[in-house]
Tab-separated table of C-alpha atoms (C1' of nucleotides) in Angstrom:
chain	number	residue	atom	x	y	z
E	275	UNK	CA	14.871	-1.076	20.016
E	276	UNK	CA	16.570	-1.089	23.433
E	277	UNK	CA	14.501	-0.420	26.529
E	278	UNK	CA	16.301	2.847	27.395
E	279	UNK	CA	15.949	4.109	23.838
E	280	UNK	CA	12.242	3.432	23.977
E	281	UNK	CA	11.994	5.343	27.236
E	282	UNK	CA	13.809	8.268	25.664
E	283	UNK	CA	11.462	8.257	22.682
E	284	UNK	CA	8.413	8.152	24.938
E	285	UNK	CA	9.773	11.140	26.830
E	286	UNK	CA	10.317	12.945	23.521
E	287	UNK	CA	6.741	12.142	22.621
E	288	UNK	CA	5.445	13.584	25.894
E	289	UNK	CA	7.389	16.748	25.195
E	290	UNK	CA	6.053	16.919	21.641
E	291	UNK	CA	2.501	16.607	22.976
E	292	UNK	CA	2.994	19.461	25.373
E	293	UNK	CA	4.567	21.606	22.665
E	294	UNK	CA	1.762	20.917	20.191
E	295	UNK	CA	-1.098	21.020	22.648
E	296	UNK	CA	-2.135	17.456	21.819
E	297	UNK	CA	-3.077	15.137	24.635
E	298	UNK	CA	-0.852	12.487	26.112
E	299	UNK	CA	-3.347	9.630	26.345
E	300	UNK	CA	-2.757	6.081	27.513
E	301	UNK	CA	-3.649	4.746	24.063
E	302	UNK	CA	-1.100	6.929	22.326
E	303	UNK	CA	1.732	6.018	24.667
E	304	UNK	CA	1.063	2.288	24.505
E	305	UNK	CA	0.610	2.264	20.736
E	306	UNK	CA	3.815	4.222	20.257
E	307	UNK	CA	5.624	1.877	22.612
E	308	UNK	CA	4.307	-1.110	20.629
E	309	UNK	CA	5.684	0.241	17.349
E	310	UNK	CA	9.028	1.092	18.948
E	311	UNK	CA	9.280	-2.351	20.546
E	312	UNK	CA	8.560	-4.140	17.299
E	313	UNK	CA	11.602	-5.613	15.598
E	314	UNK	CA	10.031	-5.347	12.164
E	315	UNK	CA	7.425	-3.187	10.464
E	316	UNK	CA	4.001	-4.010	11.833
E	317	UNK	CA	0.780	-3.438	9.910
E	318	UNK	CA	-2.026	-1.510	11.580
E	319	UNK	CA	-3.656	-4.769	12.496
E	320	UNK	CA	-0.487	-6.196	14.015
E	321	UNK	CA	-0.235	-3.111	16.174
E	322	UNK	CA	-3.862	-3.545	17.130
E	323	UNK	CA	-3.278	-7.152	18.161
E	324	UNK	CA	-0.174	-6.159	20.110
E	325	UNK	CA	-1.878	-3.490	22.191
E	326	UNK	CA	-5.181	-5.250	22.747
E	327	UNK	CA	-4.007	-7.067	25.880
E	328	UNK	CA	-2.665	-3.823	27.315
E	329	UNK	CA	-5.591	-1.472	26.660
E	330	UNK	CA	-8.950	-2.851	27.727
E	331	UNK	CA	-11.478	-2.401	24.935
E	332	UNK	CA	-9.331	-0.581	22.382
E	333	UNK	CA	-10.920	-0.286	19.004
E	334	UNK	CA	-9.255	-0.676	15.633
E	335	UNK	CA	-10.475	2.837	14.886
E	336	UNK	CA	-8.328	4.244	17.647
E	337	UNK	CA	-5.275	2.347	16.507
E	338	UNK	CA	-5.701	3.742	13.001
E	339	UNK	CA	-6.246	7.244	14.271
E	340	UNK	CA	-3.364	7.148	16.718
E	341	UNK	CA	-0.951	5.762	14.129
E	342	UNK	CA	-1.933	8.569	11.791
E	343	UNK	CA	-1.350	11.091	14.553
E	344	UNK	CA	2.035	9.588	15.398
E	345	UNK	CA	3.098	9.846	11.758
E	346	UNK	CA	2.019	13.492	11.672
E	347	UNK	CA	3.947	14.202	14.869
E	348	UNK	CA	6.987	12.525	13.314
E	349	UNK	CA	7.127	9.945	16.113
E	350	UNK	CA	6.966	7.018	13.678
E	351	UNK	CA	7.198	6.614	9.922
E	352	UNK	CA	5.191	4.829	7.320
E	353	UNK	CA	7.101	2.310	5.280
E	354	UNK	CA	6.586	2.749	1.563
E	355	UNK	CA	6.252	-0.555	-0.152
E	356	UNK	CA	3.960	-2.687	-2.175
E	357	UNK	CA	1.479	-5.266	-1.056
E	358	UNK	CA	-0.870	-5.722	1.836
E	359	UNK	CA	-1.563	-2.424	3.506
E	360	UNK	CA	0.466	0.263	5.232
E	361	UNK	CA	3.264	-0.591	7.634
E	362	UNK	CA	4.905	1.424	10.369
E	363	UNK	CA	8.490	1.926	11.377
E	364	UNK	CA	9.653	3.179	14.751
E	365	UNK	CA	13.120	3.920	13.378
E	366	UNK	CA	13.005	7.560	12.312
E	367	UNK	CA	16.727	7.934	11.711
E	368	UNK	CA	18.105	7.486	8.211
E	369	UNK	CA	18.154	3.859	7.248
E	370	UNK	CA	17.420	1.662	4.262
E	371	UNK	CA	15.185	-1.230	3.389
E	372	UNK	CA	15.350	-4.720	1.961
E	373	UNK	CA	12.043	-5.462	0.254
E	374	UNK	CA	11.226	-9.087	-0.486
E	375	UNK	CA	9.345	-9.400	-3.755
E	376	UNK	CA	7.793	-12.696	-2.703
E	377	UNK	CA	6.474	-12.132	0.798
E	378	UNK	CA	6.580	-8.312	0.759
E	379	UNK	CA	8.464	-8.271	4.019
E	380	UNK	CA	10.521	-5.147	4.602
E	381	UNK	CA	13.706	-5.490	6.627
E	382	UNK	CA	15.673	-2.555	7.996
E	383	UNK	CA	19.217	-2.159	6.757
E	384	UNK	CA	21.819	0.009	8.407
E	385	UNK	CA	24.368	1.003	5.778
E	386	UNK	CA	26.353	4.098	6.737
E	387	UNK	CA	28.024	4.092	3.325
E	388	UNK	CA	24.651	4.984	1.800
E	389	UNK	CA	23.834	7.792	4.200
E	390	UNK	CA	25.682	10.547	2.342
E	391	UNK	CA	24.483	10.122	-1.214
E	392	UNK	CA	24.789	13.132	-3.493
E	393	UNK	CA	21.278	14.536	-3.812
E	394	UNK	CA	20.114	15.310	-7.340
E	395	UNK	CA	20.442	19.056	-7.954
E	396	UNK	CA	17.549	19.705	-10.280
E	397	UNK	CA	14.373	17.960	-9.280
E	398	UNK	CA	11.517	17.776	-11.764
E	399	UNK	CA	8.685	20.198	-11.109
E	400	UNK	CA	10.249	21.915	-8.115
E	401	UNK	CA	10.219	18.878	-5.852
E	402	UNK	CA	11.826	19.663	-2.504
E	403	UNK	CA	13.779	16.699	-1.168
E	404	UNK	CA	13.716	16.294	2.613
E	405	UNK	CA	15.137	12.815	3.029
E	406	UNK	CA	15.728	9.583	1.197
E	407	UNK	CA	16.128	5.874	1.642
E	408	UNK	CA	17.450	3.147	-0.599
E	409	UNK	CA	15.125	0.237	-1.289
E	410	UNK	CA	16.859	-2.987	-2.194
E	411	UNK	CA	14.478	-5.438	-3.782
E	412	UNK	CA	15.137	-9.146	-3.900
E	413	UNK	CA	14.402	-12.349	-2.054
E	414	UNK	CA	14.644	-12.737	1.687
E	415	UNK	CA	16.356	-15.699	3.342
E	416	UNK	CA	13.106	-17.342	4.400
E	417	UNK	CA	11.637	-17.231	0.885
E	418	UNK	CA	14.870	-18.526	-0.663
E	419	UNK	CA	14.777	-21.537	1.649
E	420	UNK	CA	11.192	-22.184	0.647
E	421	UNK	CA	12.466	-22.474	-2.921
Y	289	UNK	CA	7.222	6.219	-23.365
Y	290	UNK	CA	7.829	6.623	-27.097
Y	291	UNK	CA	5.609	4.803	-29.574
Y	292	UNK	CA	8.430	2.632	-30.949
Y	293	UNK	CA	9.577	1.703	-27.438
Y	294	UNK	CA	6.054	0.626	-26.584
Y	295	UNK	CA	5.928	-1.506	-29.727
Y	296	UNK	CA	9.205	-3.137	-28.752
Y	297	UNK	CA	7.903	-3.885	-25.268
Y	298	UNK	CA	4.709	-5.376	-26.644
Y	299	UNK	CA	6.780	-7.609	-28.893
Y	300	UNK	CA	8.888	-8.637	-25.882
Y	301	UNK	CA	5.666	-9.443	-24.081
Y	302	UNK	CA	4.437	-11.632	-26.937
Y	303	UNK	CA	7.719	-13.502	-26.832
Y	304	UNK	CA	7.519	-13.917	-23.056
Y	305	UNK	CA	4.002	-15.343	-23.416
Y	306	UNK	CA	5.167	-17.910	-25.939
Y	307	UNK	CA	8.135	-18.846	-23.776
Y	308	UNK	CA	6.010	-19.239	-20.642
Y	309	UNK	CA	3.016	-20.857	-22.278
Y	310	UNK	CA	0.704	-18.066	-21.106
Y	311	UNK	CA	-1.824	-16.689	-23.559
Y	312	UNK	CA	-1.510	-13.487	-25.495
Y	313	UNK	CA	-5.010	-12.097	-24.987
Y	314	UNK	CA	-6.404	-8.783	-26.177
Y	315	UNK	CA	-6.958	-7.676	-22.590
Y	316	UNK	CA	-3.356	-8.292	-21.633
Y	317	UNK	CA	-1.903	-6.441	-24.603
Y	318	UNK	CA	-4.151	-3.419	-24.175
Y	319	UNK	CA	-3.645	-3.229	-20.419
Y	320	UNK	CA	0.112	-3.500	-20.840
Y	321	UNK	CA	0.013	-0.820	-23.518
Y	322	UNK	CA	-1.988	1.437	-21.188
Y	323	UNK	CA	0.589	1.163	-18.414
Y	324	UNK	CA	3.457	1.763	-20.838
Y	325	UNK	CA	1.712	4.788	-22.341
Y	326	UNK	CA	1.063	6.351	-18.971
Y	327	UNK	CA	3.388	9.185	-18.065
Y	328	UNK	CA	2.991	8.580	-14.360
Y	329	UNK	CA	2.187	5.633	-12.101
Y	330	UNK	CA	-1.442	4.701	-12.506
Y	331	UNK	CA	-3.481	2.919	-9.843
Y	332	UNK	CA	-5.414	-0.206	-10.785
Y	333	UNK	CA	-8.515	1.894	-11.149
Y	334	UNK	CA	-6.823	4.432	-13.408
Y	335	UNK	CA	-5.709	1.591	-15.649
Y	336	UNK	CA	-9.258	0.278	-15.637
Y	337	UNK	CA	-10.636	3.661	-16.677
Y	338	UNK	CA	-8.000	3.976	-19.388
Y	339	UNK	CA	-8.745	0.633	-21.035
Y	340	UNK	CA	-12.516	0.678	-20.678
Y	341	UNK	CA	-13.092	2.502	-23.971
Y	342	UNK	CA	-10.808	0.077	-25.778
Y	343	UNK	CA	-12.087	-3.262	-24.452
Y	344	UNK	CA	-15.834	-3.641	-24.578
Y	345	UNK	CA	-17.116	-4.898	-21.236
Y	346	UNK	CA	-13.828	-5.294	-19.367
Y	347	UNK	CA	-14.239	-5.957	-15.709
Y	348	UNK	CA	-12.190	-4.550	-12.876
Y	349	UNK	CA	-11.453	-8.128	-11.915
Y	350	UNK	CA	-9.616	-8.696	-15.172
Y	351	UNK	CA	-7.597	-5.534	-14.806
Y	352	UNK	CA	-6.492	-6.633	-11.338
Y	353	UNK	CA	-5.673	-10.121	-12.534
Y	354	UNK	CA	-3.822	-8.962	-15.628
Y	355	UNK	CA	-1.776	-6.412	-13.717
Y	356	UNK	CA	-0.779	-9.125	-11.281
Y	357	UNK	CA	0.225	-11.365	-14.170
Y	358	UNK	CA	2.230	-8.595	-15.824
Y	359	UNK	CA	4.131	-8.011	-12.587
Y	360	UNK	CA	4.879	-11.722	-12.335
Y	361	UNK	CA	6.091	-11.792	-15.930
Y	362	UNK	CA	8.299	-8.801	-15.175
Y	363	UNK	CA	6.562	-6.699	-17.836
Y	364	UNK	CA	5.672	-3.947	-15.382
Y	365	UNK	CA	6.602	-3.128	-11.799
Y	366	UNK	CA	4.704	-2.202	-8.721
Y	367	UNK	CA	5.673	1.108	-7.193
Y	368	UNK	CA	6.407	0.847	-3.513
Y	369	UNK	CA	4.933	3.702	-1.595
Y	370	UNK	CA	2.426	4.616	1.020
Y	371	UNK	CA	-1.152	5.658	0.700
Y	372	UNK	CA	-4.056	4.884	-1.552
Y	373	UNK	CA	-3.567	1.517	-3.161
Y	374	UNK	CA	-0.962	-0.109	-5.368
Y	375	UNK	CA	0.477	1.708	-8.370
Y	376	UNK	CA	2.167	0.410	-11.486
Y	377	UNK	CA	5.208	1.488	-13.404
Y	378	UNK	CA	5.937	0.595	-17.013
Y	379	UNK	CA	9.557	1.641	-16.616
Y	380	UNK	CA	11.422	-1.535	-15.687
Y	381	UNK	CA	14.894	-0.110	-16.138
Y	382	UNK	CA	16.748	1.225	-13.116
Y	383	UNK	CA	15.353	4.533	-12.019
Y	384	UNK	CA	14.476	6.343	-8.830
Y	385	UNK	CA	11.469	7.949	-7.225
Y	386	UNK	CA	10.398	11.214	-5.696
Y	387	UNK	CA	7.656	10.498	-3.169
Y	388	UNK	CA	5.513	13.423	-2.047
Y	389	UNK	CA	4.575	13.077	1.613
Y	390	UNK	CA	1.511	15.258	1.171
Y	391	UNK	CA	-0.254	13.938	-1.911
Y	392	UNK	CA	1.554	10.573	-2.113
Y	393	UNK	CA	2.378	11.167	-5.731
Y	394	UNK	CA	5.408	9.266	-6.996
Y	395	UNK	CA	7.473	10.866	-9.744
Y	396	UNK	CA	10.142	9.049	-11.736
Y	397	UNK	CA	13.666	10.390	-11.461
Y	398	UNK	CA	16.457	9.540	-13.848
Y	399	UNK	CA	19.730	10.002	-11.997
Y	400	UNK	CA	22.604	8.110	-13.610
Y	401	UNK	CA	24.883	9.103	-10.732
Y	402	UNK	CA	22.792	6.869	-8.468
Y	403	UNK	CA	22.800	3.850	-10.747
Y	404	UNK	CA	26.077	2.353	-9.580
Y	405	UNK	CA	25.743	2.412	-5.823
Y	406	UNK	CA	27.932	0.013	-3.875
Y	407	UNK	CA	25.667	-2.831	-2.793
Y	408	UNK	CA	25.918	-3.860	0.838
Y	409	UNK	CA	28.043	-7.006	1.099
Y	410	UNK	CA	26.488	-8.775	4.018
Y	411	UNK	CA	22.708	-8.717	3.987
Y	412	UNK	CA	20.794	-9.696	7.109
Y	413	UNK	CA	19.272	-13.169	7.041
Y	414	UNK	CA	20.636	-14.180	3.641
Y	415	UNK	CA	18.677	-11.608	1.657
Y	416	UNK	CA	19.567	-11.768	-2.031
Y	417	UNK	CA	19.573	-8.344	-3.628
Y	418	UNK	CA	18.366	-8.213	-7.221
Y	419	UNK	CA	17.924	-4.514	-7.762
Y	420	UNK	CA	17.440	-1.260	-5.914
Y	421	UNK	CA	15.977	2.186	-6.213
Y	422	UNK	CA	16.413	5.352	-4.227
Y	423	UNK	CA	13.261	6.916	-2.773
Y	424	UNK	CA	13.514	10.617	-2.161
Y	425	UNK	CA	10.759	11.838	0.121
Y	426	UNK	CA	9.696	15.437	0.273
Y	427	UNK	CA	7.154	17.851	-1.146
Y	428	UNK	CA	6.257	18.075	-4.806
Y	429	UNK	CA	5.967	21.375	-6.658
Y	430	UNK	CA	2.179	21.322	-6.758
Y	431	UNK	CA	1.860	20.766	-3.007
Y	432	UNK	CA	4.427	23.477	-2.245
Y	433	UNK	CA	2.401	25.978	-4.246
Y	434	UNK	CA	-0.714	24.985	-2.357
Y	435	UNK	CA	1.170	26.015	0.817
X	134	DC	C1'	-15.571	22.601	32.848
X	135	DT	C1'	-14.118	22.040	27.964
X	136	DC	C1'	-13.390	19.893	24.183
X	137	DC	C1'	-10.026	16.537	22.227
X	138	DG	C1'	-9.763	11.809	21.825
X	139	DT	C1'	-12.129	7.428	22.045
X	140	DG	C1'	-15.505	3.600	20.996
X	141	DC	C1'	-19.110	1.874	18.330
X	142	DA	C1'	-21.411	0.898	14.185
X	143	DA	C1'	-21.836	1.594	9.642
X	144	DA	C1'	-19.965	3.024	5.212
X	145	DA	C1'	-16.478	3.280	1.897
X	146	DG	C1'	-12.828	1.898	-0.780
X	147	DG	C1'	-9.766	-1.554	-2.865
X	148	DT	C1'	-8.874	-6.345	-3.924
X	149	DT	C1'	-9.867	-11.312	-4.123
X	150	DT	C1'	-12.638	-15.537	-4.958
X	151	DG	C1'	-16.127	-19.099	-6.875
X	152	DC	C1'	-18.378	-20.339	-10.762
X	153	DA	C1'	-19.867	-20.643	-15.498
X	154	DC	C1'	-18.702	-19.210	-20.081
X	155	DT	C1'	-15.545	-17.796	-23.861
X	156	DG	C1'	-11.667	-17.426	-26.778
X	157	DG	C1'	-6.589	-18.595	-27.713
X	158	DT	C1'	-3.792	-22.336	-28.952
B	192	DA	C1'	-11.302	-29.708	-28.194
B	193	DC	C1'	-9.047	-28.218	-24.166
B	194	DC	C1'	-8.188	-25.306	-20.634
B	195	DA	C1'	-6.281	-20.708	-19.388
B	196	DG	C1'	-8.352	-16.445	-19.077
B	197	DT	C1'	-12.487	-13.654	-18.534
B	198	DG	C1'	-16.871	-11.593	-16.548
B	199	DC	C1'	-20.078	-11.320	-12.963
B	200	DA	C1'	-21.466	-11.076	-8.309
B	201	DA	C1'	-20.464	-11.595	-3.861
B	202	DA	C1'	-17.161	-11.901	-0.212
B	203	DC	C1'	-13.245	-9.961	2.161
B	204	DC	C1'	-10.112	-6.846	4.285
B	205	DT	C1'	-8.456	-2.510	5.440
B	206	DT	C1'	-9.435	2.126	6.397
B	207	DT	C1'	-12.585	6.125	7.114
B	208	DT	C1'	-16.592	8.619	8.973
B	209	DG	C1'	-20.661	10.286	12.048
B	210	DC	C1'	-22.152	10.551	16.447
B	211	DA	C1'	-22.345	10.277	21.551
B	212	DC	C1'	-19.624	9.583	25.628
B	213	DG	C1'	-15.569	9.998	28.686
B	214	DG	C1'	-11.145	11.537	30.331
B	215	DA	C1'	-6.978	14.885	29.955
B	216	DG	C1'	-5.762	19.535	30.673
DNA sequence: CTCCGTGCAAAAGGTTTGCACTGGT
DNA sequence: ACCAGTGCAAACCTTTTGCACGGAG
């Protein structure tokens, strides 16, 4: 994400904290910034490793807790996919995913043609649809090269 | 899944085993049958609980290993979603998912109108698309009732 | 000053691995 | 008879929880 976009999102976050009465701590800002700066979808541990140099003595616990909080505030999203733990996505606008069945990597895909799909009218059991994303499964370039 | 469909899938599985030189063990057949019989998307542990009465002395280890094998053989799929461990899906034909953001339940959705989406032409980094599914996120009926 | 958020340590899942034995081919 | 597949126990990894302290409002 571009530097100015990150700044805007951090400002949004500050506002959201004020609105909700939650505290704007150093840890939260830096962890949010780390997710937004990431080009892919980091795991909790990758976020932890990324922020460690910037927050003296952070604990994994805090990273987990902050990420959970950020998801609840809507500042970041969890990526839904198989394999190896939860991942986080700083891109909260509608976008889609390429999921590699070999390495489980998830790559963002911007595809405006898929952003206006007709929503199913009748959802089983009264499910209320709020958003959607298309998951393309297949093999990523790196794995194809590896054979 | 209907009884006769399950039988057909088990027969397919036997054939796949022969073709691939893997062995057609009791554990594998019963575990596959359990996933196919399930109306929803069981976790590894739910599969384990389901087959325990039918295989004397099965271990969790075997259930994990067999499920992994079945995924590799293409006999079942992993459901991609957040929260609480991997889940499995006996439905390998194209279908879509309703993902509840509160309870993380994943419900199958048949929506023929979504089965012919235009695939993106140029995929980043040479990603080869093999299939796709649409993930609708929202709140399921049960969670909405709970407020 | 208050009390929410953090850090630590320990517990709690869920999943994988090494090794010896068993059952399918 | 051979060896892939299984069972057991222990290791591993990720995530959660209880409690005391510290910093944001």
